[in-house]
mmCIF file of C-alpha atoms in Angstrom:
data_model
loop_
_atom_site.group_PDB
_atom_site.id
_atom_site.type_symbol
_atom_site.label_atom_id
_atom_site.label_comp_id
_atom_site.label_asym_id
_atom_site.label_seq_id
_atom_site.Cartn_x
_atom_site.Cartn_y
_atom_site.Cartn_z
ATOM 1 C CA MET A 5 168.779 60.898 -42.920
ATOM 2 C CA SER A 6 167.122 59.715 -38.938
ATOM 3 C CA ASN A 7 165.563 63.343 -38.868
ATOM 4 C CA TYR A 8 163.882 63.197 -42.503
ATOM 5 C CA PHE A 9 162.269 59.702 -41.073
ATOM 6 C CA VAL A 10 161.045 61.009 -38.149
ATOM 7 C CA ARG A 11 159.259 63.740 -39.870
ATOM 8 C CA ARG A 12 157.827 61.747 -43.095
ATOM 9 C CA LEU A 13 156.429 59.462 -39.992
ATOM 10 C CA LEU A 14 155.147 62.838 -38.116
ATOM 11 C CA THR A 15 153.650 63.735 -41.123
ATOM 12 C CA MET A 16 152.294 60.372 -42.488
ATOM 13 C CA MET A 17 150.472 59.938 -38.971
ATOM 14 C CA GLY A 18 148.532 63.667 -38.977
ATOM 15 C CA THR A 19 147.593 63.118 -42.634
ATOM 16 C CA LEU A 20 146.121 60.123 -41.302
ATOM 17 C CA LEU A 21 144.032 61.101 -38.912
ATOM 18 C CA VAL A 22 142.858 64.558 -41.486
ATOM 19 C CA ILE A 23 141.899 61.664 -43.605
ATOM 20 C CA SER A 24 139.938 60.373 -40.835
ATOM 21 C CA VAL A 25 137.742 63.080 -40.198
ATOM 22 C CA LEU A 26 137.335 63.749 -44.119
ATOM 23 C CA VAL A 27 135.932 59.787 -44.440
ATOM 24 C CA PHE A 28 134.119 60.242 -41.545
ATOM 25 C CA VAL A 29 132.233 63.661 -42.820
ATOM 26 C CA ILE A 30 132.058 62.046 -46.411
ATOM 27 C CA VAL A 31 130.345 59.050 -45.020
ATOM 28 C CA GLN A 32 127.874 60.998 -42.956
ATOM 29 C CA LEU A 33 126.689 63.281 -45.771
ATOM 30 C CA PRO A 34 123.754 61.015 -47.053
ATOM 31 C CA PRO A 35 120.451 61.633 -44.980
ATOM 32 C CA GLY A 36 119.255 58.817 -42.950
ATOM 33 C CA ASP A 37 121.515 55.957 -41.690
ATOM 34 C CA PHE A 38 121.764 52.379 -42.518
ATOM 35 C CA LEU A 39 119.044 51.118 -39.265
ATOM 36 C CA SER A 40 116.824 54.337 -40.150
ATOM 37 C CA ASN A 41 116.848 53.116 -44.311
ATOM 38 C CA GLN A 42 115.925 49.841 -43.078
ATOM 39 C CA ILE A 43 113.059 50.550 -41.448
ATOM 40 C CA ALA A 44 112.035 52.705 -44.110
ATOM 41 C CA GLU A 45 111.869 49.699 -46.185
ATOM 42 C CA LEU A 46 110.099 47.961 -43.348
ATOM 43 C CA GLN A 47 107.325 50.231 -43.667
ATOM 44 C CA SER A 48 107.055 50.879 -46.913
ATOM 45 C CA GLN A 49 106.220 46.932 -47.029
ATOM 46 C CA GLY A 50 103.771 47.361 -44.659
ATOM 47 C CA GLU A 51 105.053 46.082 -41.554
ATOM 48 C CA MET A 52 105.307 47.997 -37.938
ATOM 49 C CA VAL A 53 108.355 48.722 -36.661
ATOM 50 C CA PRO A 54 107.995 48.629 -32.607
ATOM 51 C CA THR A 55 109.486 52.206 -31.205
ATOM 52 C CA GLU A 56 111.050 50.282 -28.374
ATOM 53 C CA LYS A 57 113.246 48.490 -30.674
ATOM 54 C CA ILE A 58 113.996 51.207 -32.666
ATOM 55 C CA GLU A 59 115.385 52.619 -29.492
ATOM 56 C CA PHE A 60 117.589 49.284 -28.734
ATOM 57 C CA LEU A 61 118.928 49.262 -32.215
ATOM 58 C CA ARG A 62 120.435 52.698 -32.286
ATOM 59 C CA LYS A 63 121.685 51.965 -28.334
ATOM 60 C CA GLU A 64 123.000 48.736 -29.624
ATOM 61 C CA TYR A 65 124.885 50.879 -33.275
ATOM 62 C CA GLY A 66 126.058 53.478 -31.329
ATOM 63 C CA LEU A 67 123.822 55.850 -33.699
ATOM 64 C CA ASP A 68 122.262 57.894 -30.304
ATOM 65 C CA LYS A 69 125.761 59.366 -29.588
ATOM 66 C CA PRO A 70 126.276 62.786 -30.695
ATOM 67 C CA VAL A 71 128.390 62.771 -34.109
ATOM 68 C CA HIS A 72 131.786 63.296 -32.682
ATOM 69 C CA GLU A 73 131.337 60.653 -29.989
ATOM 70 C CA GLN A 74 130.441 58.380 -32.651
ATOM 71 C CA TYR A 75 134.000 59.217 -34.549
ATOM 72 C CA LEU A 76 136.308 58.970 -31.938
ATOM 73 C CA ARG A 77 134.386 55.315 -30.715
ATOM 74 C CA TRP A 78 134.969 54.124 -34.997
ATOM 75 C CA VAL A 79 139.030 55.828 -34.754
ATOM 76 C CA ILE A 80 139.888 53.972 -31.519
ATOM 77 C CA GLY A 81 138.967 51.179 -32.383
ATOM 78 C CA LEU A 82 140.698 51.182 -35.695
ATOM 79 C CA VAL A 83 143.523 51.692 -33.726
ATOM 80 C CA GLN A 84 143.032 49.138 -31.744
ATOM 81 C CA GLY A 85 142.163 46.998 -34.882
ATOM 82 C CA ASP A 86 138.704 46.881 -34.129
ATOM 83 C CA MET A 87 136.381 48.332 -37.206
ATOM 84 C CA GLY A 88 133.644 47.977 -36.157
ATOM 85 C CA TYR A 89 130.246 46.463 -36.885
ATOM 86 C CA SER A 90 129.086 45.674 -40.944
ATOM 87 C CA PHE A 91 125.502 46.276 -40.151
ATOM 88 C CA GLU A 92 123.948 44.838 -43.548
ATOM 89 C CA HIS A 93 126.198 41.753 -42.907
ATOM 90 C CA ASN A 94 125.485 41.556 -39.303
ATOM 91 C CA LEU A 95 129.295 40.723 -38.658
ATOM 92 C CA PRO A 96 132.563 42.397 -37.624
ATOM 93 C CA ALA A 97 133.342 44.194 -40.085
ATOM 94 C CA SER A 98 136.890 42.953 -40.383
ATOM 95 C CA GLU A 99 135.295 39.260 -40.842
ATOM 96 C CA VAL A 100 133.925 40.615 -43.731
ATOM 97 C CA ILE A 101 136.409 41.907 -44.853
ATOM 98 C CA GLY A 102 138.947 39.244 -44.013
ATOM 99 C CA ASP A 103 136.868 36.403 -45.549
ATOM 100 C CA ARG A 104 137.732 38.150 -49.004
ATOM 101 C CA LEU A 105 141.088 40.166 -48.525
ATOM 102 C CA PHE A 106 143.733 37.300 -49.355
ATOM 103 C CA MET A 107 141.877 37.521 -52.632
ATOM 104 C CA THR A 108 142.450 40.940 -53.033
ATOM 105 C CA ILE A 109 145.904 41.157 -52.486
ATOM 106 C CA LEU A 110 146.887 38.418 -54.296
ATOM 107 C CA LEU A 111 144.656 40.081 -57.392
ATOM 108 C CA ASN A 112 147.037 43.309 -56.648
ATOM 109 C CA PHE A 113 150.235 42.529 -55.906
ATOM 110 C CA GLY A 114 149.780 40.310 -59.295
ATOM 111 C CA THR A 115 148.979 43.107 -60.901
ATOM 112 C CA ILE A 116 152.156 45.064 -59.866
ATOM 113 C CA LEU A 117 153.994 43.132 -60.303
ATOM 114 C CA PHE A 118 152.377 42.685 -64.087
ATOM 115 C CA ILE A 119 152.525 46.884 -64.467
ATOM 116 C CA TYR A 120 156.616 46.749 -63.937
ATOM 117 C CA MET A 121 157.595 44.180 -65.624
ATOM 118 C CA VAL A 122 155.755 45.326 -68.852
ATOM 119 C CA ALA A 123 156.461 49.191 -67.998
ATOM 120 C CA PHE A 124 160.292 48.612 -67.554
ATOM 121 C CA PRO A 125 161.125 47.081 -70.944
ATOM 122 C CA ILE A 126 159.413 48.489 -73.024
ATOM 123 C CA GLY A 127 159.538 52.399 -71.672
ATOM 124 C CA VAL A 128 163.018 52.017 -71.901
ATOM 125 C CA TYR A 129 162.739 50.516 -75.685
ATOM 126 C CA SER A 130 160.452 52.939 -76.796
ATOM 127 C CA ALA A 131 162.845 55.967 -75.632
ATOM 128 C CA THR A 132 166.375 54.413 -77.213
ATOM 129 C CA HIS A 133 164.181 53.932 -79.995
ATOM 130 C CA GLN A 134 162.846 56.889 -80.571
ATOM 131 C CA TYR A 135 160.320 57.038 -83.457
ATOM 132 C CA SER A 136 160.951 53.761 -84.696
ATOM 133 C CA TRP A 137 158.172 51.185 -85.859
ATOM 134 C CA GLY A 138 158.663 49.424 -83.010
ATOM 135 C CA ASP A 139 157.712 52.503 -80.646
ATOM 136 C CA HIS A 140 155.041 54.299 -82.956
ATOM 137 C CA GLY A 141 153.630 50.751 -82.350
ATOM 138 C CA LEU A 142 154.251 50.710 -78.708
ATOM 139 C CA THR A 143 152.969 54.113 -78.422
ATOM 140 C CA PHE A 144 149.555 53.687 -80.028
ATOM 141 C CA LEU A 145 149.134 50.478 -77.917
ATOM 142 C CA GLY A 146 149.916 53.095 -74.563
ATOM 143 C CA PHE A 147 147.613 55.584 -75.794
ATOM 144 C CA LEU A 148 144.707 52.492 -76.172
ATOM 145 C CA GLY A 149 145.261 50.947 -72.937
ATOM 146 C CA LEU A 150 145.145 54.918 -70.991
ATOM 147 C CA ALA A 151 141.740 55.144 -73.248
ATOM 148 C CA THR A 152 139.841 52.042 -72.659
ATOM 149 C CA PRO A 153 138.295 51.514 -69.217
ATOM 150 C CA ASN A 154 139.026 48.709 -67.463
ATOM 151 C CA PHE A 155 135.988 47.083 -67.103
ATOM 152 C CA LEU A 156 134.677 47.678 -70.537
ATOM 153 C CA LEU A 157 138.107 45.673 -71.569
ATOM 154 C CA ALA A 158 136.744 42.862 -69.038
ATOM 155 C CA LEU A 159 133.175 43.138 -70.505
ATOM 156 C CA ILE A 160 135.274 42.336 -74.235
ATOM 157 C CA LEU A 161 137.345 39.692 -72.820
ATOM 158 C CA MET A 162 134.820 38.203 -71.455
ATOM 159 C CA TYR A 163 132.532 37.913 -73.963
ATOM 160 C CA LEU A 164 135.166 37.183 -76.716
ATOM 161 C CA SER A 165 136.483 34.492 -74.877
ATOM 162 C CA HIS A 166 132.307 33.167 -74.341
ATOM 163 C CA ARG A 167 131.985 33.736 -78.240
ATOM 164 C CA TRP A 168 135.415 32.032 -79.804
ATOM 165 C CA PHE A 169 136.475 29.507 -76.306
ATOM 166 C CA GLY A 170 132.545 28.808 -74.677
ATOM 167 C CA THR A 171 134.156 29.334 -71.343
ATOM 168 C CA ASP A 172 134.442 31.979 -68.583
ATOM 169 C CA ILE A 173 136.825 33.793 -67.731
ATOM 170 C CA GLY A 174 135.138 35.657 -64.839
ATOM 171 C CA ARG A 175 135.983 34.956 -61.487
ATOM 172 C CA MET A 176 139.443 33.709 -59.786
ATOM 173 C CA MET A 177 138.686 29.848 -59.521
ATOM 174 C CA ALA A 178 137.262 27.280 -61.484
ATOM 175 C CA GLU A 179 133.640 26.682 -59.772
ATOM 176 C CA GLN A 180 133.862 23.351 -58.134
ATOM 177 C CA TYR A 181 136.724 25.339 -55.803
ATOM 178 C CA LEU A 182 134.893 27.830 -54.381
ATOM 179 C CA ASP A 183 134.032 26.586 -50.722
ATOM 180 C CA GLN A 184 136.761 24.141 -50.817
ATOM 181 C CA PRO A 185 139.471 24.300 -48.686
ATOM 182 C CA TRP A 186 142.796 25.043 -50.098
ATOM 183 C CA SER A 187 144.703 22.674 -52.382
ATOM 184 C CA MET A 188 147.238 22.094 -55.110
ATOM 185 C CA ASP A 189 144.721 21.877 -56.998
ATOM 186 C CA LYS A 190 142.849 25.454 -55.854
ATOM 187 C CA ALA A 191 146.178 27.499 -55.953
ATOM 188 C CA LEU A 192 146.685 26.135 -59.574
ATOM 189 C CA SER A 193 143.129 26.933 -60.858
ATOM 190 C CA VAL A 194 143.673 30.347 -59.507
ATOM 191 C CA LEU A 195 146.872 30.892 -60.906
ATOM 192 C CA PHE A 196 145.047 29.996 -64.259
ATOM 193 C CA HIS A 197 141.943 32.286 -64.318
ATOM 194 C CA MET A 198 144.692 35.277 -62.455
ATOM 195 C CA TRP A 199 146.162 36.376 -65.507
ATOM 196 C CA VAL A 200 142.433 38.121 -67.032
ATOM 197 C CA PRO A 201 141.801 40.816 -63.787
ATOM 198 C CA VAL A 202 145.610 41.299 -64.187
ATOM 199 C CA PHE A 203 146.010 42.212 -67.171
ATOM 200 C CA VAL A 204 142.160 44.190 -67.182
ATOM 201 C CA ILE A 205 143.262 45.801 -64.187
ATOM 202 C CA GLY A 206 147.226 46.487 -64.782
ATOM 203 C CA THR A 207 146.412 48.051 -68.696
ATOM 204 C CA SER A 208 145.854 51.650 -67.734
ATOM 205 C CA GLY A 209 148.497 52.053 -65.115
ATOM 206 C CA THR A 210 150.946 49.774 -67.967
ATOM 207 C CA ALA A 211 150.563 52.290 -70.694
ATOM 208 C CA GLY A 212 150.534 55.558 -68.083
ATOM 209 C CA MET A 213 153.794 54.033 -66.757
ATOM 210 C CA ILE A 214 155.697 53.568 -69.877
ATOM 211 C CA ARG A 215 154.795 56.586 -71.248
ATOM 212 C CA ARG A 216 155.953 58.816 -67.845
ATOM 213 C CA LEU A 217 159.409 56.141 -68.317
ATOM 214 C CA ARG A 218 159.862 56.942 -71.586
ATOM 215 C CA ALA A 219 159.523 60.804 -71.535
ATOM 216 C CA ASN A 220 161.599 61.060 -68.218
ATOM 217 C CA LEU A 221 164.433 59.122 -70.191
ATOM 218 C CA LEU A 222 164.291 60.972 -73.168
ATOM 219 C CA ASP A 223 165.234 64.439 -70.744
ATOM 220 C CA GLU A 224 168.403 62.414 -69.612
ATOM 221 C CA LEU A 225 169.661 61.357 -72.957
ATOM 222 C CA GLN A 226 169.861 64.389 -74.073
ATOM 223 C CA LYS A 227 171.773 65.844 -70.864
ATOM 224 C CA GLN A 228 175.452 66.954 -71.155
ATOM 225 C CA TYR A 229 176.465 64.057 -69.125
ATOM 226 C CA VAL A 230 175.217 61.764 -71.466
ATOM 227 C CA VAL A 231 176.302 63.942 -74.626
ATOM 228 C CA THR A 232 179.712 63.387 -72.570
ATOM 229 C CA GLY A 233 180.244 60.008 -71.577
ATOM 230 C CA ARG A 234 179.422 58.937 -75.761
ATOM 231 C CA ALA A 235 182.427 61.169 -76.294
ATOM 232 C CA LYS A 236 184.998 59.366 -73.583
ATOM 233 C CA GLY A 237 183.562 56.213 -75.330
ATOM 234 C CA LEU A 238 181.381 54.259 -72.747
ATOM 235 C CA PRO A 239 179.955 51.391 -73.743
ATOM 236 C CA PRO A 240 175.996 52.470 -74.254
ATOM 237 C CA GLY A 241 174.558 49.683 -71.867
ATOM 238 C CA ARG A 242 177.066 51.209 -69.296
ATOM 239 C CA LEU A 243 176.335 54.364 -70.000
ATOM 240 C CA LEU A 244 172.451 54.027 -69.615
ATOM 241 C CA VAL A 245 172.505 52.024 -66.868
ATOM 242 C CA LYS A 246 174.503 53.649 -64.727
ATOM 243 C CA TYR A 247 173.361 56.637 -65.346
ATOM 244 C CA PRO A 248 170.063 58.388 -67.330
ATOM 245 C CA LEU A 249 168.445 54.981 -66.154
ATOM 246 C CA ARG A 250 169.114 55.698 -62.646
ATOM 247 C CA MET A 251 168.067 58.935 -62.808
ATOM 248 C CA ALA A 252 165.077 58.380 -65.131
ATOM 249 C CA ILE A 253 163.738 55.173 -62.491
ATOM 250 C CA ASN A 254 162.357 57.951 -60.130
ATOM 251 C CA PRO A 255 158.163 57.754 -61.413
ATOM 252 C CA PHE A 256 158.631 54.083 -60.983
ATOM 253 C CA VAL A 257 159.544 54.472 -56.782
ATOM 254 C CA ALA A 258 157.467 57.392 -56.599
ATOM 255 C CA ASP A 259 154.660 56.127 -58.175
ATOM 256 C CA ILE A 260 154.601 53.511 -56.012
ATOM 257 C CA GLY A 261 152.020 55.691 -53.112
ATOM 258 C CA ASN A 262 149.996 56.308 -55.925
ATOM 259 C CA LEU A 263 150.141 52.929 -57.654
ATOM 260 C CA LEU A 264 148.652 50.799 -54.594
ATOM 261 C CA PRO A 265 145.371 52.624 -54.071
ATOM 262 C CA GLN A 266 144.534 52.914 -58.099
ATOM 263 C CA VAL A 267 144.804 49.662 -58.380
ATOM 264 C CA VAL A 268 142.420 48.802 -55.499
ATOM 265 C CA SER A 269 140.367 51.262 -56.300
ATOM 266 C CA GLY A 270 140.493 50.622 -60.022
ATOM 267 C CA SER A 271 139.862 46.831 -59.279
ATOM 268 C CA VAL A 272 136.271 47.606 -57.436
ATOM 269 C CA ILE A 273 134.093 47.899 -60.705
ATOM 270 C CA VAL A 274 136.164 45.114 -62.146
ATOM 271 C CA SER A 275 135.591 42.352 -59.479
ATOM 272 C CA PHE A 276 131.786 43.134 -59.635
ATOM 273 C CA VAL A 277 131.605 43.323 -63.516
ATOM 274 C CA MET A 278 133.539 39.994 -63.535
ATOM 275 C CA GLY A 279 132.824 38.282 -60.165
ATOM 276 C CA LEU A 280 135.724 38.199 -58.502
ATOM 277 C CA PRO A 281 135.763 37.174 -54.475
ATOM 278 C CA THR A 282 137.466 40.518 -54.029
ATOM 279 C CA THR A 283 136.917 43.283 -51.848
ATOM 280 C CA GLY A 284 135.581 45.184 -54.432
ATOM 281 C CA PRO A 285 132.213 44.069 -55.000
ATOM 282 C CA VAL A 286 131.535 44.593 -50.914
ATOM 283 C CA PHE A 287 132.800 48.001 -50.343
ATOM 284 C CA LEU A 288 130.323 49.221 -53.102
ATOM 285 C CA ASP A 289 127.239 47.380 -51.372
ATOM 286 C CA ALA A 290 128.135 48.746 -48.889
ATOM 287 C CA LEU A 291 128.306 52.202 -50.391
ATOM 288 C CA LEU A 292 124.662 51.887 -51.550
ATOM 289 C CA SER A 293 123.331 50.638 -48.531
ATOM 290 C CA GLN A 294 125.068 52.975 -46.067
ATOM 291 C CA ASP A 295 127.016 50.579 -43.926
ATOM 292 C CA PHE A 296 129.178 53.365 -42.023
ATOM 293 C CA TYR A 297 131.392 51.277 -40.819
ATOM 294 C CA LEU A 298 132.218 48.555 -43.502
ATOM 295 C CA ALA A 299 132.832 51.702 -45.890
ATOM 296 C CA GLY A 300 134.510 53.752 -43.784
ATOM 297 C CA SER A 301 136.879 50.831 -42.666
ATOM 298 C CA PHE A 302 137.647 50.129 -46.331
ATOM 299 C CA LEU A 303 138.630 54.083 -47.296
ATOM 300 C CA MET A 304 140.631 54.377 -44.444
ATOM 301 C CA PHE A 305 141.807 50.903 -46.058
ATOM 302 C CA LEU A 306 142.527 53.002 -49.478
ATOM 303 C CA ALA A 307 143.617 56.178 -47.434
ATOM 304 C CA ALA A 308 146.226 54.035 -45.352
ATOM 305 C CA LEU A 309 147.938 52.539 -48.062
ATOM 306 C CA THR A 310 148.243 55.628 -50.078
ATOM 307 C CA VAL A 311 150.199 57.583 -47.287
ATOM 308 C CA MET A 312 152.024 54.422 -46.639
ATOM 309 C CA GLY A 313 153.025 54.088 -50.130
ATOM 310 C CA MET A 314 154.100 57.833 -50.372
ATOM 311 C CA PHE A 315 156.188 57.446 -47.185
ATOM 312 C CA VAL A 316 157.925 54.124 -48.782
ATOM 313 C CA SER A 317 158.483 55.652 -51.857
ATOM 314 C CA ASP A 318 159.842 59.208 -50.159
ATOM 315 C CA LEU A 319 162.232 56.909 -48.184
ATOM 316 C CA LEU A 320 162.741 54.960 -51.593
ATOM 317 C CA LEU A 321 163.641 58.622 -53.365
ATOM 318 C CA VAL A 322 166.308 59.557 -50.922
ATOM 319 C CA ALA A 323 168.177 56.596 -51.052
ATOM 320 C CA LEU A 324 167.994 56.031 -54.952
ATOM 321 C CA ASP A 325 168.701 60.049 -55.809
ATOM 322 C CA PRO A 326 171.707 61.934 -54.436
ATOM 323 C CA ARG A 327 169.774 64.921 -56.172
ATOM 324 C CA ILE A 328 167.348 64.680 -53.321
ATOM 325 C CA ARG A 329 169.458 63.053 -50.596
ATOM 326 C CA MET A 330 171.640 66.325 -50.892
ATOM 327 C CA GLY A 331 169.257 69.150 -51.820
ATOM 328 C CA GLY A 332 168.870 70.434 -48.500
ATOM 329 C CA ARG A 333 172.322 71.002 -47.450
ATOM 330 C CA LEU A 334 173.296 72.273 -51.413
ATOM 331 C CA ARG A 335 170.420 74.982 -50.516
ATOM 332 C CA LYS A 336 172.444 76.112 -47.188
#
């Protein structure tokens, strides 16, 4: 187990290094940079920008350095906790992201909790009541969840709430608490408003998780050890929980690595549509304005979530499933 842990840890570090190179290259692909775009915009408005000022700003932001030096400066800064400087906001990128990071974590944690709490019982019910009316109805709802874009669902709910109830379900809190310090009333307002974006963002993930759990559990229920257990008279509940459910739960654990970045990246457009104070709209603006350090740092944040989620899910799978734990020895 310790050797496996060390191998996975080294693989994770190497993967993050490769991803950092790819992120840097992708962000640098569009022609120009933030500074050159700003200068072009000022010149289009008839303003003259002195050459001395342009050179000073390029040197100040490190844009006069070769590409490999810019990359090393950025990566070393990330390792030291320095995300660089946001040109658009005139602030360190960590401060721009940090202001909204708490709301982002709160929203995403609530969404993941919603996905697991809803998908698990429905997936088990659908598998144990195959082709029943309940299974058909839940399957139909699952297909609707998979087929409906979450930003479209957000627009529909916002329209219906305004049309039928005269209320605005956008934002993460009531308007009077936006610039106020945290208090019990503000926390309650956040909890009251949070269920709508959690439902919108978590719908597609819940539907996909239900389908995977149902398919895996149906496959396990047809295997010989389950038939033998029924023949020996084991209680159905004990037989389900002790054996097939334990094997079918692997997708829940394996999807940790995919679920975290999907929820975060999926909430970008929803946050923009619903006006949520999360990192999503900031990331979208950074991409549009070519704010390199801010956009690159956010992409690395998503990549780190993916790789760390995969690392955690691999360790949990080894502890949960003896087939994975014993696989290497059996091949020998």
